[in-house]
Structures are given as C-alpha cells and as structure tokens.
Amino acid sequence: MGGHSFFLLRSLNPQLLLGVDRDLQALDIAQEKLTGFKNQIKLIHLQFSQISKYCQENNIPKFHAVLLDLGVSSLQLDSSRGFSYRYNYPVDMRMDQSESMTALDLIMKSGEDELKEILFQGGENQFAKRLAHKIFQQKNEIKTTEDLSEIIRSAGPRKNAVKRMARTYQALRIAVNQEYSQLNEFLEGLPEIIQPEAVLLTIAYHSGEDRIIKKFQKRWKQQNQAKPSFSHVIKPSREERNKNPRSRSAKLRIIRFIS
Ligand SMILES: C[S@@+](CC[C@H](N)C(=O)[O-])C[C@H]1O[C@@H](n2cnc3c(N)ncnc32)[C@H](O)[C@@H]1O
C-alpha cells in the first residue's frame, strides 16, 4: 500500500499529500512505507464520500492533483475477510472493519429481487436472476465463502463458473461497501476542493465504476469546467499485466479542470 503515494512524493515532491483509505490496515502499511516523507503526508481514515467535507472543515489547501485508485486491494483480496472465492473464510467483505454490515448480513437481510439487483448492478451478471433465487433459497446454509461459492457454481454451466464467481463476489463487495454511491458523492464534491487547472486521474477496474467517471467527465466538459487531457483510456501494458495480473482490467482516465 502507498505505492502510488511513494511514487508521487518522490517524483513531484509536493508540499502536502493527503492519503485517504477506509481500511486502517492499508493506512498502517502506507504510513510505514512513507516514513521518509513524514513532513509532507497526512494519512486519514475516511470514506471517499467524506473527503470534500473533511477538507473544507479542516482548511486543507485546495489540491493541484487528485489520484483516485478505486476498488479493492490485493491486501484485501488475499486477507481473511472473504473478498475472494479462492479462499475459505467468513463472508465478510468489509473494507472498513469498523462498519457493521458484512456481506453475509446483506445476503440475510435482502429479498430475492434485491439480491438480483445487487448481482446485476455490481457484476452485470447474466445469471443474476437464477443466482439470486439460489442464494435466497439457500442463504441459511451460508457460513463461509466455500458455501457461497458452491451455490454460485451450481447456478449455471460449469465452464463459466469462475467468471460467475468473480462477478458475484465483486457485486456483493460493491454493495456492502456502497462503492457506487461513494464514488458519486466524491465526484460531486470534488470541484469544491481543487485548484483551477487541477488534474484528476482515476483508475477504475470495472465498467460500473468507469460509467460513473465518464458521466461526470461528460458533465464537467458540457459545463466548461474541464477538458480531457487525453481523449482515450490508458490501459496497462503487457509487461505490467504480466507483472501484476490484477491490473488487467484497469482503465486510467485523466482530465484537467479549466476553472
Ligand atoms: C486498488 S486499492 C489502492 C492501492 C493503492 N493505490 C496503492 O498504491 O497501494 C483501493 C483502495 O481504496 C480503498 N477504498 C475503496 N473504496 C473506498 C472508499 N469509498 N473510501 C475510502 N477508501 C476506499 C480500499 O480500501 C483500497 O485500499
């Protein structure tokens, strides 16, 4: 964690870098990695949706650049918090362990239609209806990710099982952590906390996030608030994908504000 921050501090040497994460463990690791820059950094435990309010209330100077690296980290995927179908752990999926609702709580409290909506919104899952039905019917049998994975496996053809599992886990994680509303609220408040001509870099890992970013970029352009510095998306090189296969779906977009 703190990899991008380390690079930015070393190459741009800013007066202040504000690092935000809702995961305390990620902040601890970043703190350690960035000890050499301790007079230039402020790492805070916060949700993206709270950043604008926090900065305004704490008189944080307006930013010249903002980097938004979305989604889930490898630290989280490989943890015992149930983010991945590759391991057998309780179905938790909370990025912020101080939040109260786990993914299992969400499954238990949701009706079949709500589950279908969650699976479709976060995973564009063509099996959303069938999956929602199965998960709803068998929810009392779910304790760990292995129980959940078994239900997902049985809800469609074997040859698509891995893709189905990845999309279902992704959808549940997005819903538990309210990632879409977090992103919408962050982007809504962003113009309040940036300098004229500030640059926004976003890294999205799936179409749901990317769609929200494109919606805001379009709005800012129409309102003459911003112009895209690059008209296309930047994707990881083959070398990067080989080194870090989890980067394969990443899309970097860059936009420069005008005023
Ligand atoms: C892809 S990782 C970032 C990795 C980081 N850029 C690095 O260089 O190590 C995404 C991080 O965003 C955090 N995150 C996701 N949604 C968040 C939100 N709404 N508020 C705060 N942090 C969030 C996750 O906890 C995770 O640590």
Short mmCIF file of C-alpha atoms and ligand atoms in Angstrom, two decimals:
data_model
loop_
_atom_site.label_atom_id
_atom_site.label_comp_id
_atom_site.label_asym_id
_atom_site.label_seq_id
_atom_site.Cartn_x
_atom_site.Cartn_y
_atom_site.Cartn_z
CA MET A 1 0.00 0.00 0.00
CA GLY A 2 1.08 3.58 -0.54
CA GLY A 3 2.78 2.61 -3.81
CA HIS A 4 1.31 5.46 -5.84
CA SER A 5 1.89 7.91 -3.00
CA PHE A 6 5.53 6.87 -2.76
CA PHE A 7 5.99 7.45 -6.48
CA LEU A 8 4.21 10.83 -6.40
CA LEU A 9 6.18 12.05 -3.39
CA ARG A 10 9.47 11.02 -4.92
CA SER A 11 8.81 12.43 -8.38
CA LEU A 12 6.75 15.59 -7.65
CA ASN A 13 7.89 16.43 -4.11
CA PRO A 14 4.56 18.11 -3.15
CA GLN A 15 4.16 20.27 -0.04
CA LEU A 16 1.31 18.08 1.14
CA LEU A 17 -0.01 14.69 0.04
CA LEU A 18 -3.31 13.71 1.61
CA GLY A 19 -3.82 9.93 1.54
CA VAL A 20 -7.28 8.54 2.22
CA ASP A 21 -8.42 4.98 2.82
CA ARG A 22 -11.29 3.43 4.74
CA ASP A 23 -9.11 0.43 5.55
CA LEU A 24 -6.99 1.01 8.69
CA GLN A 25 -4.62 -1.82 7.82
CA ALA A 26 -3.86 -0.20 4.44
CA LEU A 27 -3.13 3.11 6.18
CA ASP A 28 -0.75 1.43 8.65
CA ILE A 29 1.21 -0.14 5.80
CA ALA A 30 1.30 3.13 3.86
CA GLN A 31 2.46 5.01 6.97
CA GLU A 32 5.39 2.66 7.30
CA LYS A 33 6.29 2.82 3.63
CA LEU A 34 6.17 6.62 3.60
CA THR A 35 8.12 7.32 6.81
CA GLY A 36 10.81 9.12 4.80
CA PHE A 37 8.18 11.71 3.78
CA LYS A 38 6.50 12.20 7.15
CA ASN A 39 6.55 16.03 6.98
CA GLN A 40 4.72 16.01 3.65
CA ILE A 41 1.98 13.45 4.24
CA LYS A 42 -1.30 13.30 6.06
CA LEU A 43 -2.93 9.86 6.02
CA ILE A 44 -6.53 9.74 7.16
CA HIS A 45 -9.11 7.08 7.81
CA LEU A 46 -12.06 8.31 5.82
CA GLN A 47 -14.55 7.32 3.14
CA PHE A 48 -14.15 8.88 -0.30
CA SER A 49 -17.64 10.40 0.10
CA GLN A 50 -16.45 12.37 3.16
CA ILE A 51 -13.31 13.90 1.64
CA SER A 52 -14.81 17.15 0.37
CA LYS A 53 -16.49 17.93 3.70
CA TYR A 54 -13.37 16.95 5.65
CA CYS A 55 -11.11 19.20 3.56
CA GLN A 56 -13.42 22.19 3.83
CA GLU A 57 -13.92 21.79 7.58
CA ASN A 58 -10.19 21.35 8.23
CA ASN A 59 -8.97 24.15 5.93
CA ILE A 60 -6.94 21.76 3.79
CA PRO A 61 -5.43 23.76 0.89
CA LYS A 62 -7.06 23.09 -2.47
CA PHE A 63 -5.43 20.30 -4.48
CA HIS A 64 -3.39 20.59 -7.67
CA ALA A 65 -3.88 16.91 -8.43
CA VAL A 66 -6.13 14.09 -7.31
CA LEU A 67 -5.50 10.40 -7.90
CA LEU A 68 -8.43 8.09 -7.29
CA ASP A 69 -7.44 4.43 -7.28
CA LEU A 70 -10.73 2.63 -6.90
CA GLY A 71 -11.90 -0.79 -5.86
CA VAL A 72 -10.32 -3.50 -3.80
CA SER A 73 -6.62 -4.00 -2.99
CA SER A 74 -4.55 -7.17 -3.16
CA LEU A 75 -4.12 -6.83 0.59
CA GLN A 76 -7.90 -7.14 0.94
CA LEU A 77 -8.35 -9.86 -1.70
CA ASP A 78 -5.72 -12.05 -0.03
CA SER A 79 -6.90 -11.33 3.53
CA SER A 80 -9.17 -13.49 5.69
CA ARG A 81 -12.09 -11.07 5.10
CA GLY A 82 -13.82 -13.20 2.48
CA PHE A 83 -13.30 -10.96 -0.58
CA SER A 84 -12.19 -13.86 -2.77
CA TYR A 85 -13.63 -17.21 -3.87
CA ARG A 86 -10.05 -18.52 -3.85
CA TYR A 87 -10.02 -18.89 -0.07
CA ASN A 88 -12.36 -20.22 2.58
CA TYR A 89 -13.23 -17.53 5.13
CA PRO A 90 -16.36 -15.94 6.63
CA VAL A 91 -18.39 -13.94 4.10
CA ASP A 92 -17.39 -10.51 5.41
CA MET A 93 -16.07 -8.25 2.58
CA ARG A 94 -15.96 -5.03 4.65
CA MET A 95 -13.11 -2.75 3.58
CA ASP A 96 -13.60 -0.85 6.81
CA GLN A 97 -13.79 -3.34 9.64
CA SER A 98 -15.48 -0.76 11.89
CA GLU A 99 -18.57 -0.80 9.65
CA SER A 100 -21.33 -3.01 10.98
CA MET A 101 -22.79 -4.82 7.93
CA THR A 102 -20.95 -7.77 6.44
CA ALA A 103 -21.72 -9.37 3.07
CA LEU A 104 -23.43 -12.23 4.89
CA ASP A 105 -25.63 -9.72 6.79
CA LEU A 106 -26.52 -8.17 3.44
CA ILE A 107 -27.45 -11.56 1.96
CA MET A 108 -29.52 -12.43 5.03
CA LYS A 109 -31.50 -9.18 5.03
CA SER A 110 -32.10 -8.96 1.26
CA GLY A 111 -35.13 -10.25 -0.60
CA GLU A 112 -34.75 -12.19 -3.84
CA ASP A 113 -35.40 -9.12 -6.01
CA GLU A 114 -32.90 -7.03 -4.05
CA LEU A 115 -30.29 -9.76 -4.47
CA LYS A 116 -30.96 -9.86 -8.19
CA GLU A 117 -30.48 -6.09 -8.40
CA ILE A 118 -27.24 -6.25 -6.37
CA LEU A 119 -25.83 -9.02 -8.58
CA PHE A 120 -26.81 -7.25 -11.75
CA GLN A 121 -25.64 -3.76 -10.74
CA GLY A 122 -22.24 -4.83 -9.48
CA GLY A 123 -21.45 -7.68 -11.82
CA GLU A 124 -23.64 -7.36 -14.91
CA ASN A 125 -24.21 -10.99 -14.29
CA GLN A 126 -26.33 -12.73 -16.92
CA PHE A 127 -27.19 -15.33 -14.29
CA ALA A 128 -28.30 -12.67 -11.77
CA LYS A 129 -31.89 -13.90 -11.64
CA ARG A 130 -31.02 -17.57 -11.22
CA LEU A 131 -28.21 -16.79 -8.80
CA ALA A 132 -30.39 -14.53 -6.68
CA HIS A 133 -33.00 -17.28 -6.49
CA LYS A 134 -30.45 -19.91 -5.42
CA ILE A 135 -28.71 -17.67 -2.89
CA PHE A 136 -32.06 -16.57 -1.44
CA GLN A 137 -33.30 -20.17 -1.17
CA GLN A 138 -30.11 -21.44 0.46
CA LYS A 139 -28.96 -18.41 2.46
CA ASN A 140 -29.29 -20.16 5.81
CA GLU A 141 -26.65 -22.68 4.69
CA ILE A 142 -24.04 -19.97 4.01
CA LYS A 143 -21.35 -19.55 6.63
CA THR A 144 -18.14 -19.27 4.63
CA THR A 145 -17.02 -18.35 1.12
CA GLU A 146 -16.84 -22.03 0.22
CA ASP A 147 -20.58 -22.41 0.95
CA LEU A 148 -21.30 -19.32 -1.15
CA SER A 149 -19.05 -20.48 -3.98
CA GLU A 150 -20.80 -23.87 -4.08
CA ILE A 151 -24.16 -22.18 -4.58
CA ILE A 152 -22.76 -19.95 -7.33
CA ARG A 153 -21.12 -22.93 -9.03
CA SER A 154 -24.41 -24.84 -9.09
CA ALA A 155 -26.35 -21.90 -10.57
CA GLY A 156 -25.07 -22.18 -14.13
CA PRO A 157 -22.85 -24.02 -16.59
CA ARG A 158 -19.53 -25.37 -15.29
CA LYS A 159 -17.49 -23.74 -17.98
CA ASN A 160 -18.45 -20.23 -16.79
CA ALA A 161 -18.20 -20.98 -13.09
CA VAL A 162 -15.04 -18.99 -12.35
CA LYS A 163 -16.28 -15.89 -14.18
CA ARG A 164 -19.63 -16.21 -12.42
CA MET A 165 -17.93 -16.43 -9.04
CA ALA A 166 -15.66 -13.44 -9.73
CA ARG A 167 -18.64 -11.33 -10.79
CA THR A 168 -20.80 -12.39 -7.88
CA TYR A 169 -18.10 -11.67 -5.30
CA GLN A 170 -17.43 -8.33 -6.97
CA ALA A 171 -21.12 -7.42 -6.91
CA LEU A 172 -21.54 -8.31 -3.23
CA ARG A 173 -18.38 -6.39 -2.31
CA ILE A 174 -19.58 -3.30 -4.21
CA ALA A 175 -22.93 -3.41 -2.46
CA VAL A 176 -21.54 -3.97 1.05
CA ASN A 177 -19.08 -1.11 0.67
CA GLN A 178 -21.59 1.08 -1.22
CA GLU A 179 -18.89 1.75 -3.77
CA TYR A 180 -21.09 3.40 -6.41
CA SER A 181 -22.66 5.95 -4.06
CA GLN A 182 -19.23 6.59 -2.52
CA LEU A 183 -17.81 7.38 -5.96
CA ASN A 184 -20.78 9.54 -6.97
CA GLU A 185 -20.57 11.59 -3.78
CA PHE A 186 -16.81 12.02 -4.08
CA LEU A 187 -17.01 13.28 -7.67
CA GLU A 188 -19.95 15.54 -6.81
CA GLY A 189 -17.89 17.30 -4.11
CA LEU A 190 -14.58 17.35 -5.98
CA PRO A 191 -14.85 20.78 -7.70
CA GLU A 192 -15.08 22.38 -4.23
CA ILE A 193 -11.64 21.18 -3.14
CA ILE A 194 -9.42 21.64 -6.19
CA GLN A 195 -7.34 24.48 -7.66
CA PRO A 196 -8.15 25.88 -11.09
CA GLU A 197 -6.40 23.68 -13.68
CA ALA A 198 -6.17 20.76 -11.28
CA VAL A 199 -5.73 17.29 -12.74
CA LEU A 200 -7.88 14.30 -11.86
CA LEU A 201 -6.58 10.80 -12.51
CA THR A 202 -8.95 7.92 -11.99
CA ILE A 203 -8.22 4.21 -12.10
CA ALA A 204 -11.34 2.07 -12.50
CA TYR A 205 -11.39 -1.70 -12.59
CA HIS A 206 -14.81 -2.48 -13.98
CA SER A 207 -17.49 -0.98 -16.20
CA GLY A 208 -19.78 0.12 -13.34
CA GLU A 209 -17.15 2.46 -11.88
CA ASP A 210 -15.97 3.58 -15.29
CA ARG A 211 -19.50 4.54 -16.31
CA ILE A 212 -19.84 6.86 -13.31
CA ILE A 213 -16.49 8.51 -14.09
CA LYS A 214 -17.49 9.03 -17.73
CA LYS A 215 -20.81 10.55 -16.62
CA PHE A 216 -19.01 13.18 -14.52
CA GLN A 217 -16.36 13.86 -17.19
CA LYS A 218 -19.13 14.48 -19.71
CA ARG A 219 -20.95 16.81 -17.32
CA TRP A 220 -17.80 18.81 -16.48
CA LYS A 221 -16.98 19.15 -20.17
CA GLN A 222 -20.52 20.28 -21.04
CA GLN A 223 -20.39 22.86 -18.25
CA ASN A 224 -16.96 24.06 -19.44
CA GLN A 225 -15.42 23.06 -16.16
CA ALA A 226 -12.93 20.62 -17.60
CA LYS A 227 -11.31 19.32 -20.74
CA PRO A 228 -9.95 15.82 -21.14
CA SER A 229 -6.17 15.81 -21.36
CA PHE A 230 -6.34 12.52 -23.19
CA SER A 231 -9.32 11.54 -25.26
CA HIS A 232 -8.69 7.84 -24.81
CA VAL A 233 -8.28 5.47 -21.93
CA ILE A 234 -4.85 4.32 -20.82
CA LYS A 235 -4.63 0.59 -20.16
CA PRO A 236 -1.81 -1.38 -18.56
CA SER A 237 0.96 -2.55 -20.87
CA ARG A 238 1.54 -6.25 -21.45
CA GLU A 239 4.59 -6.03 -19.21
CA GLU A 240 2.50 -4.50 -16.40
CA ARG A 241 -0.22 -7.14 -16.88
CA ASN A 242 2.35 -9.92 -16.70
CA LYS A 243 3.91 -8.46 -13.56
CA ASN A 244 0.55 -7.76 -11.91
CA PRO A 245 -2.31 -9.77 -13.47
CA ARG A 246 -4.85 -8.00 -11.24
CA SER A 247 -4.15 -4.79 -13.16
CA ARG A 248 -5.51 -6.29 -16.38
CA SER A 249 -8.94 -4.62 -16.21
CA ALA A 250 -7.62 -1.22 -15.06
CA LYS A 251 -8.58 1.91 -17.02
CA LEU A 252 -6.77 5.14 -16.28
CA ARG A 253 -8.56 8.34 -17.30
CA ILE A 254 -7.08 11.79 -16.96
CA ILE A 255 -8.97 15.05 -17.00
CA ARG A 256 -7.81 18.62 -16.45
CA PHE A 257 -10.15 21.17 -14.92
CA ILE A 258 -10.38 24.60 -16.50
CA SER A 259 -11.65 26.64 -13.59
C1 LIG B 1 -6.79 -0.53 -5.57
S1 LIG B 1 -6.56 -0.19 -3.89
C2 LIG B 1 -5.42 1.16 -3.85
C3 LIG B 1 -3.99 0.76 -3.78
C4 LIG B 1 -3.06 1.97 -3.63
N1 LIG B 1 -3.25 2.91 -4.69
C5 LIG B 1 -1.59 1.55 -3.60
O1 LIG B 1 -0.81 2.14 -4.33
O2 LIG B 1 -1.26 0.69 -2.84
C6 LIG B 1 -8.05 0.62 -3.49
C7 LIG B 1 -8.13 1.12 -2.05
O3 LIG B 1 -9.24 2.01 -1.97
C8 LIG B 1 -9.88 1.83 -0.74
N2 LIG B 1 -11.26 2.27 -0.90
C9 LIG B 1 -12.17 1.77 -1.78
N3 LIG B 1 -13.32 2.44 -1.67
C10 LIG B 1 -13.13 3.38 -0.73
C11 LIG B 1 -13.95 4.41 -0.19
N4 LIG B 1 -15.20 4.58 -0.61
N5 LIG B 1 -13.45 5.22 0.75
C12 LIG B 1 -12.16 5.06 1.18
N6 LIG B 1 -11.33 4.11 0.72
C13 LIG B 1 -11.81 3.28 -0.23
C14 LIG B 1 -9.75 0.36 -0.43
O4 LIG B 1 -9.85 0.14 0.96
C15 LIG B 1 -8.37 0.03 -1.01
O5 LIG B 1 -7.38 0.06 -0.02
#
